Protein backbone atom coordinates (compact mmCIF):
# COMPACT_ATOMS: atom_id res chain seq x y z
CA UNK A 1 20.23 25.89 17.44
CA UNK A 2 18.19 23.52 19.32
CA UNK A 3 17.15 19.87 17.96
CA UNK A 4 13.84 21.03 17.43
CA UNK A 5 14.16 23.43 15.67
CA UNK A 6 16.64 21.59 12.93
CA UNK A 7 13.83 19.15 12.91
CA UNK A 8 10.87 21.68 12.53
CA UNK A 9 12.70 23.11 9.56
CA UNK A 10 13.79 19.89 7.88
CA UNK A 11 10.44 18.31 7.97
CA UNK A 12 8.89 21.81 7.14
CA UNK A 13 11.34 21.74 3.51
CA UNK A 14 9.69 18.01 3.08
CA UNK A 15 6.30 19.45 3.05
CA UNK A 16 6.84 22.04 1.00
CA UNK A 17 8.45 20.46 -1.77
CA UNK A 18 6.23 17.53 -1.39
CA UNK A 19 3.08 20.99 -2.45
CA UNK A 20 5.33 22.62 -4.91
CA UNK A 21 5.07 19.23 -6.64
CA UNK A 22 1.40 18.68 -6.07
CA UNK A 23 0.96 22.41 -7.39
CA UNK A 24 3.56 21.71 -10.20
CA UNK A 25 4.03 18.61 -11.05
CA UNK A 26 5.62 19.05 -14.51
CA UNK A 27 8.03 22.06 -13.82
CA UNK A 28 8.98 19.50 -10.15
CA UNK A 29 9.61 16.47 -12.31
CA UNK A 30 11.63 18.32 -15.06
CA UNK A 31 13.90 19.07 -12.43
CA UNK A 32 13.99 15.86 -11.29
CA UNK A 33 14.68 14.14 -14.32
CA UNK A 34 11.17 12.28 -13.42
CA UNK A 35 8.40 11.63 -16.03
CA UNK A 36 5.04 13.36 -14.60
CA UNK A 37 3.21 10.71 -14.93
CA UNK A 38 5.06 9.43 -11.84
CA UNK A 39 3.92 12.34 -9.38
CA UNK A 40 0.82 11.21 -8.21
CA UNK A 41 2.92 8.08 -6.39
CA UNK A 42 5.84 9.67 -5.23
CA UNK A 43 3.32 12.68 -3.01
CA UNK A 44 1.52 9.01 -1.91
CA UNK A 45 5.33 7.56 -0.94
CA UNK A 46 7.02 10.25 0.11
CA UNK A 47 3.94 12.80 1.56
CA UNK A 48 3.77 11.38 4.85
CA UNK A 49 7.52 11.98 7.04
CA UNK A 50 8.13 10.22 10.28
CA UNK A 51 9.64 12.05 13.50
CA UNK A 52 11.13 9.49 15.61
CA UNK A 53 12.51 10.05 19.35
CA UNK A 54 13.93 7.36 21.99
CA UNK A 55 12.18 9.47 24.57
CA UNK A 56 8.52 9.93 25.04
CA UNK A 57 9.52 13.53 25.61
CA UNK A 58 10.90 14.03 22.16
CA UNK A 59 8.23 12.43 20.64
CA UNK A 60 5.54 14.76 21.90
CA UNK A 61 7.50 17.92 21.89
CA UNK A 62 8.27 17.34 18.10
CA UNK A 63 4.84 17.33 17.80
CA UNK A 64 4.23 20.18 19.85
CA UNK A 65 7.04 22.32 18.29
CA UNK A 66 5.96 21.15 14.72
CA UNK A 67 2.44 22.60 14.88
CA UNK A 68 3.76 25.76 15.99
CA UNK A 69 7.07 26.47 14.13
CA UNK A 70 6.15 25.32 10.71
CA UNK A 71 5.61 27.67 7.81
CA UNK A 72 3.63 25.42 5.49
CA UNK A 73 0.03 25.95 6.54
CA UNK A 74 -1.99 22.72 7.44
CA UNK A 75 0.73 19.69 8.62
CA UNK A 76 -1.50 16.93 9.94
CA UNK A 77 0.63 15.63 13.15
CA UNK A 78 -0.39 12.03 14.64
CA UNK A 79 1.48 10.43 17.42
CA UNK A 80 2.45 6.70 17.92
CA UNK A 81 4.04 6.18 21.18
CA UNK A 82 2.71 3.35 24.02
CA UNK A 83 0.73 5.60 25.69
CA UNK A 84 -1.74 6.35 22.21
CA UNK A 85 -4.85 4.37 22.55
CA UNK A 86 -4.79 1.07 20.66
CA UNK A 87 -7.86 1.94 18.79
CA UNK A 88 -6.27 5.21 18.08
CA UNK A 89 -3.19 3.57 16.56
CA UNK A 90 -5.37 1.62 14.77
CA UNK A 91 -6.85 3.99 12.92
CA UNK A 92 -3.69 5.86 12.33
CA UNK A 93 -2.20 2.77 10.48
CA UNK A 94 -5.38 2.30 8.90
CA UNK A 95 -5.31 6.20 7.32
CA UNK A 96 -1.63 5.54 6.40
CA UNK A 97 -2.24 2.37 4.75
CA UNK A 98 -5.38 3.49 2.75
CA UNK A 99 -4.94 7.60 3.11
CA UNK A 100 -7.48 9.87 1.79
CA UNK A 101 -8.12 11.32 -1.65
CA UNK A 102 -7.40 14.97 -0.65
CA UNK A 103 -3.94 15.43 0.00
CA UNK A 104 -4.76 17.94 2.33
CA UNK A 105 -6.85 15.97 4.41
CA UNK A 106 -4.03 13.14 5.17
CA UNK A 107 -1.76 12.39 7.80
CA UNK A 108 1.73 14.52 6.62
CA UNK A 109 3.92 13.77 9.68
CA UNK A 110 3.86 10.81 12.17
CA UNK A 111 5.69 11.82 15.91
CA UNK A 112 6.60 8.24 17.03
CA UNK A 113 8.66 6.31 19.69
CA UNK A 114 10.36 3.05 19.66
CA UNK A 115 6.81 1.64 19.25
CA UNK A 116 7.30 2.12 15.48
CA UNK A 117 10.37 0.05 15.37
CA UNK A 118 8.36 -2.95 16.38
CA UNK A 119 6.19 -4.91 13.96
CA UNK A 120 4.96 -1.63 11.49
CA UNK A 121 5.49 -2.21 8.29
CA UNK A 122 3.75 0.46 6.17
CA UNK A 123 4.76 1.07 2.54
CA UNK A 124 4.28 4.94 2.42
CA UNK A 125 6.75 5.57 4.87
CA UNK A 126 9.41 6.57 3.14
CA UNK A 127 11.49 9.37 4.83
CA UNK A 128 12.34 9.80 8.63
CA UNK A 129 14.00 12.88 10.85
CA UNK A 130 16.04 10.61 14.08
CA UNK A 131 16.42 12.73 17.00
CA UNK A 132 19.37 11.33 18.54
CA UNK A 133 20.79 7.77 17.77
CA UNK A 134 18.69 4.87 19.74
CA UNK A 135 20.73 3.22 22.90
CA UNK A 136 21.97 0.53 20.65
CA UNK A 137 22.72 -0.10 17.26
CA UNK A 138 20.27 -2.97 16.82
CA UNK A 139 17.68 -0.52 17.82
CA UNK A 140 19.22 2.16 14.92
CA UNK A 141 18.89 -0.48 12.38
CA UNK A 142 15.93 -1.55 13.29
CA UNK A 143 14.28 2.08 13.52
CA UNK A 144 15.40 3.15 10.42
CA UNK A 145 14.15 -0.50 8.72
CA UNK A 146 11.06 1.35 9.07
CA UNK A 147 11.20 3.27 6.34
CA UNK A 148 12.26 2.10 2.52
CA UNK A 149 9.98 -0.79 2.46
CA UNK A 150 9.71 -1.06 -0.77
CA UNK A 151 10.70 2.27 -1.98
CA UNK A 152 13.53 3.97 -1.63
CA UNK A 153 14.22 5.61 2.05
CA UNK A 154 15.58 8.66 3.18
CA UNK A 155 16.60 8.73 7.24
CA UNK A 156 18.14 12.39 8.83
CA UNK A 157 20.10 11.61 11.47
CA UNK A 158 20.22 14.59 13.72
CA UNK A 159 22.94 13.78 16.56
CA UNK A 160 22.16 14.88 19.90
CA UNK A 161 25.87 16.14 19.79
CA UNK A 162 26.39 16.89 23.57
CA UNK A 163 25.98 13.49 24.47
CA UNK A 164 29.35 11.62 24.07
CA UNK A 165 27.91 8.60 22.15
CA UNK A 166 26.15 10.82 19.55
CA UNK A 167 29.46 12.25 19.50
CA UNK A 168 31.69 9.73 19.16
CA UNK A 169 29.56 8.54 16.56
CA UNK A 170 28.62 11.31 14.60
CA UNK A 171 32.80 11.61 13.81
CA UNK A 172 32.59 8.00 12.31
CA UNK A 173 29.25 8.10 10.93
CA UNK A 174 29.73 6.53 7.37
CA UNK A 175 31.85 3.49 8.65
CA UNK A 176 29.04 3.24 11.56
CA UNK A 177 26.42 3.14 9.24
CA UNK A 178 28.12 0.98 6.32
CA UNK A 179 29.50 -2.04 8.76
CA UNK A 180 26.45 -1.40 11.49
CA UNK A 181 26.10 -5.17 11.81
CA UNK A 182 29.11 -5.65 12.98
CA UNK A 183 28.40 -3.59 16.69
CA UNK A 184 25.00 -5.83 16.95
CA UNK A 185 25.43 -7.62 20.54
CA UNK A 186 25.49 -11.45 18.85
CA UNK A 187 22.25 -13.39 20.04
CA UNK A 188 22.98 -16.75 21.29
CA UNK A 189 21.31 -19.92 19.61
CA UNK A 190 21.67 -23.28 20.50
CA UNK A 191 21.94 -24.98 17.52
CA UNK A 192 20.79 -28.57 18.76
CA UNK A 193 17.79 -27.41 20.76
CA UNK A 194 15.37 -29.91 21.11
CA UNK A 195 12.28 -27.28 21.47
CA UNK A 196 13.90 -25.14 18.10
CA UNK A 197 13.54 -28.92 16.09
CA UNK A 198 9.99 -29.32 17.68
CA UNK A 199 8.97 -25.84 16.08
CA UNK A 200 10.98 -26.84 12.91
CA UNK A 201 10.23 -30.46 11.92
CA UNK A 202 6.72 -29.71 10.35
CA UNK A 203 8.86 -27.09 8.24
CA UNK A 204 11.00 -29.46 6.86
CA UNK A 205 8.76 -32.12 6.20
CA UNK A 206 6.23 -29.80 4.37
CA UNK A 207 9.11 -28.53 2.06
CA UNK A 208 10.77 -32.30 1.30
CA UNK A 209 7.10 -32.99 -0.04
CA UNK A 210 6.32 -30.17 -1.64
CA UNK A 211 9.32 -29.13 -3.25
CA UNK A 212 10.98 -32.83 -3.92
CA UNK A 213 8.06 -35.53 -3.75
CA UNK A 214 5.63 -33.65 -5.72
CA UNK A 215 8.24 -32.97 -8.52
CA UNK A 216 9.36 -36.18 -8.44
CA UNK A 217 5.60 -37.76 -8.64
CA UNK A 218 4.63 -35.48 -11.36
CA UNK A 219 1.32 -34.92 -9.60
CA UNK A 220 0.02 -32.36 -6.41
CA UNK A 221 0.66 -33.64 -3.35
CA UNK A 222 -1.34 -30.85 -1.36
CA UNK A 223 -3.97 -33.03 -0.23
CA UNK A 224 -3.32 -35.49 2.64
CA UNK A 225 -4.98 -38.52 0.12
CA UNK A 226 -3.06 -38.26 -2.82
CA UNK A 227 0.03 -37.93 -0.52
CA UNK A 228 -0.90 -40.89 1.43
CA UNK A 229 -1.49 -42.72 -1.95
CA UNK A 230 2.36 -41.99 -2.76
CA UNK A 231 3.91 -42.71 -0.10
CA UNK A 232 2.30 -46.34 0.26
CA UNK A 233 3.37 -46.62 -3.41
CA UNK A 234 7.34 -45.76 -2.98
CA UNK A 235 7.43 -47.48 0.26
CA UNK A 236 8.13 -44.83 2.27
CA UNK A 237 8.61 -45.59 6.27
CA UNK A 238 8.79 -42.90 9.27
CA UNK A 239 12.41 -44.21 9.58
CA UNK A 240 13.22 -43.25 6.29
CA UNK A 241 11.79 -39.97 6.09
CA UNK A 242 13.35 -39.28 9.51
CA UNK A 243 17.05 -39.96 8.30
CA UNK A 244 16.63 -37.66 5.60
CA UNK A 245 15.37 -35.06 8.24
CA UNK A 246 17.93 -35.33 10.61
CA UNK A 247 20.59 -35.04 7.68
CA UNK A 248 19.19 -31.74 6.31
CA UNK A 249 19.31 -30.78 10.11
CA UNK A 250 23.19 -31.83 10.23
CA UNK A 251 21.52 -34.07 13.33
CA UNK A 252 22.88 -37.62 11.91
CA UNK A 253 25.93 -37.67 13.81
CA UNK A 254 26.50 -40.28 17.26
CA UNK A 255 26.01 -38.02 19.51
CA UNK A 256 22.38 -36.79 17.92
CA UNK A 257 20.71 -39.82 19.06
CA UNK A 258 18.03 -38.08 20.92
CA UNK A 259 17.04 -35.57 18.22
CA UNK A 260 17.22 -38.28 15.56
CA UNK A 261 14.53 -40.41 18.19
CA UNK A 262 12.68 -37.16 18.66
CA UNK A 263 12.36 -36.41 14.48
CA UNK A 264 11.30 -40.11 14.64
CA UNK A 265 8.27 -40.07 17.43
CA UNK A 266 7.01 -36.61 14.97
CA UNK A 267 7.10 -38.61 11.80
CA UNK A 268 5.34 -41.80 13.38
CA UNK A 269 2.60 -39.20 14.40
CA UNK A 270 2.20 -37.94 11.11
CA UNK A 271 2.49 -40.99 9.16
CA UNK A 272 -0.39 -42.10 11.89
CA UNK A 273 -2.91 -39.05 11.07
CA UNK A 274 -2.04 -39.79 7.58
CA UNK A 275 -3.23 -43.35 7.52
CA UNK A 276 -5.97 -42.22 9.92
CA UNK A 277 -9.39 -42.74 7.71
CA UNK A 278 -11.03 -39.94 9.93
CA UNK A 279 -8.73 -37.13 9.52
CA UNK A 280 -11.08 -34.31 8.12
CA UNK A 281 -8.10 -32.05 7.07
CA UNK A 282 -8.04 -31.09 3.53
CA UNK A 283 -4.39 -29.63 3.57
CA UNK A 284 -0.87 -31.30 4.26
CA UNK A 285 -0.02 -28.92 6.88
CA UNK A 286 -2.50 -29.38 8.88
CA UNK A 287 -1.43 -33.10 9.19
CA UNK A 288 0.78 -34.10 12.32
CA UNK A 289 1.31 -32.92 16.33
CA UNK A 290 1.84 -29.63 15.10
CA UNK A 291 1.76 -27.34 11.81
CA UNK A 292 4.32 -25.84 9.81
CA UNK A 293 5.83 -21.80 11.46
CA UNK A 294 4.18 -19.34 9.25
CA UNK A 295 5.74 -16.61 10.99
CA UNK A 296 8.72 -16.00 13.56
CA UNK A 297 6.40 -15.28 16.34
CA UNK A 298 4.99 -18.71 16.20
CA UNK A 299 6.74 -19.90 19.13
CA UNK A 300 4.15 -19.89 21.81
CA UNK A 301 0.49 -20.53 21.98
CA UNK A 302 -1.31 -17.30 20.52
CA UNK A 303 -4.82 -15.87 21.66
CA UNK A 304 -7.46 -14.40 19.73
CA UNK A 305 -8.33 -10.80 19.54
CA UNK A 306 -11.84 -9.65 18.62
CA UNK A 307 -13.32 -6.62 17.73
């Protein structure tokens, strides 16, 4: 039988035992071995099933094939792939991360392409039907990361066995999917890059004070004038502060001397808008050239997006 029709009829069983326990919750739960009580969550974390294809033509004949072989009446079908309007993707996310009171009225299956695997992070998805393994096993892991958020996930695999990878694969499947980190391509990292300690010295610094100085002052150091008072008390220089740096950093060695001048120039600047009587700042991370990462895609200027 064909792919989608395996995947019409395992996402068709989801949604129907996802209604038998909306009609019956007790008898469902008994079964189970859940208390009742618990029923109204799992239909929230476990009512809504994602579809996921590596092909833009997978995606939208799941879709396609969904609405028309399914035998539980009334599976809401959204699509997520590049080509969905970004408005339209917005509200899709916004229905599946507030959905609707009636059950019936909510989105039950999501068609979606490798868009999903990048940056959405929604709690209610819980289970997923794969058709065919992704090009590369970061991509698998990554796909299926999508799901189990916070709850546990269920992923189908459904091998597109005439392809020799699927294959191969499919023969070894519970070694593939138990040591799957090992057949990640490693990314290369320079460990003493000077723009990596640029992004990474505001880090550091933040943490030393926050999570040594204050403790050791007995007092909250979040505001730049109580931490300005401290440090004039203890003595401490930029030189100092910068030799403890590069040591966390594992950048005190001979042949460091450029990051170790580099960690220097960043203290001297914040030590400077420290001292500075017309800094207007109210928080310790806003003080120095540049603030602390809040987020791995801090690494180049960002632009605002308004409504």
């Amino acid at each position: 039988m064909t792919l989608e029709h395996v995947s019409d009829r395992t996402l068709d069983t989801l949604q129907r035992c996802v209604r038998e326990l909306i009609d019956d919750p007790v008898r469902v739960c008994s079964e189970a071995g859940v208390d009742p009580k618990h029923a109204e969550m799992l239909v929230s974390q476990y009512g809504t099933n994602v579809v996921y294809g590596s092909t833009l033509y997978d995606v939208e004949a799941a879709g396609r094939s969904l609405g028309s072989n399914n035998t539980v009446e009334g599976i809401n079908v959204e699509q997520l792939t590049g080509q969905t309007e970004f408005d339209e993707v917005r509200a899709i996310l916004e229905r599946l991360e507030k959905p609707e009171d009636d059950f019936a009225e909510r989105v039950h299956v999501v068609a979606a392409s490798s868009m999903l695997s990048h940056g959405v992070d929604v709690e209610r998805l819980n289970t997923m039907v794969m058709l065919g393994l992704p090009l590369t096993t970061a991509e698998f892991i990554q796909t299926t990361a999508r799901v189990g958020r916070t709850r546990p996930g269920l992923v189908y695999v459904l091998h597109k066995i005439g392809r020799e990878r699927d294959a191969q694969t499919f023969r070894q499947f519970g070694p593939y999917v138990r040591q799957g980190d090992r057949f990640v391509d490693p990314i290369p990292i320079t460990r003493r890059s000077r723009r990596v300690l640029d992004l990474t010295i505001a880090g550091a610094v933040a943490a030393r004070t926050l999570m040594i100085r204050e403790p050791a002052s007995k007092q909250r150091l979040s505001t730049p004038k109580k931490l300005r008072d401290y440090l004039r008390a203890i003595g401490l220089t930029p030189q100092d502060e910068a030799n403890a740096v590069a040591a966390v950093f594992g950048l005190d060695g001979a042949e460091d001397s450029l990051h170790q001048q580099q960690i220097v120039d960043w203290l001297k600047e914040w030590f400077a808008d420290l001292e500075d009587p017309t800094l207007k700042t109210n928080f310790i991370g806003e003080v120095g050239p540049n603030p602390p990462m809040m987020s791995l895609r801090d690494v180049e200027a960002t632009a605002p997006i308004h409504d």
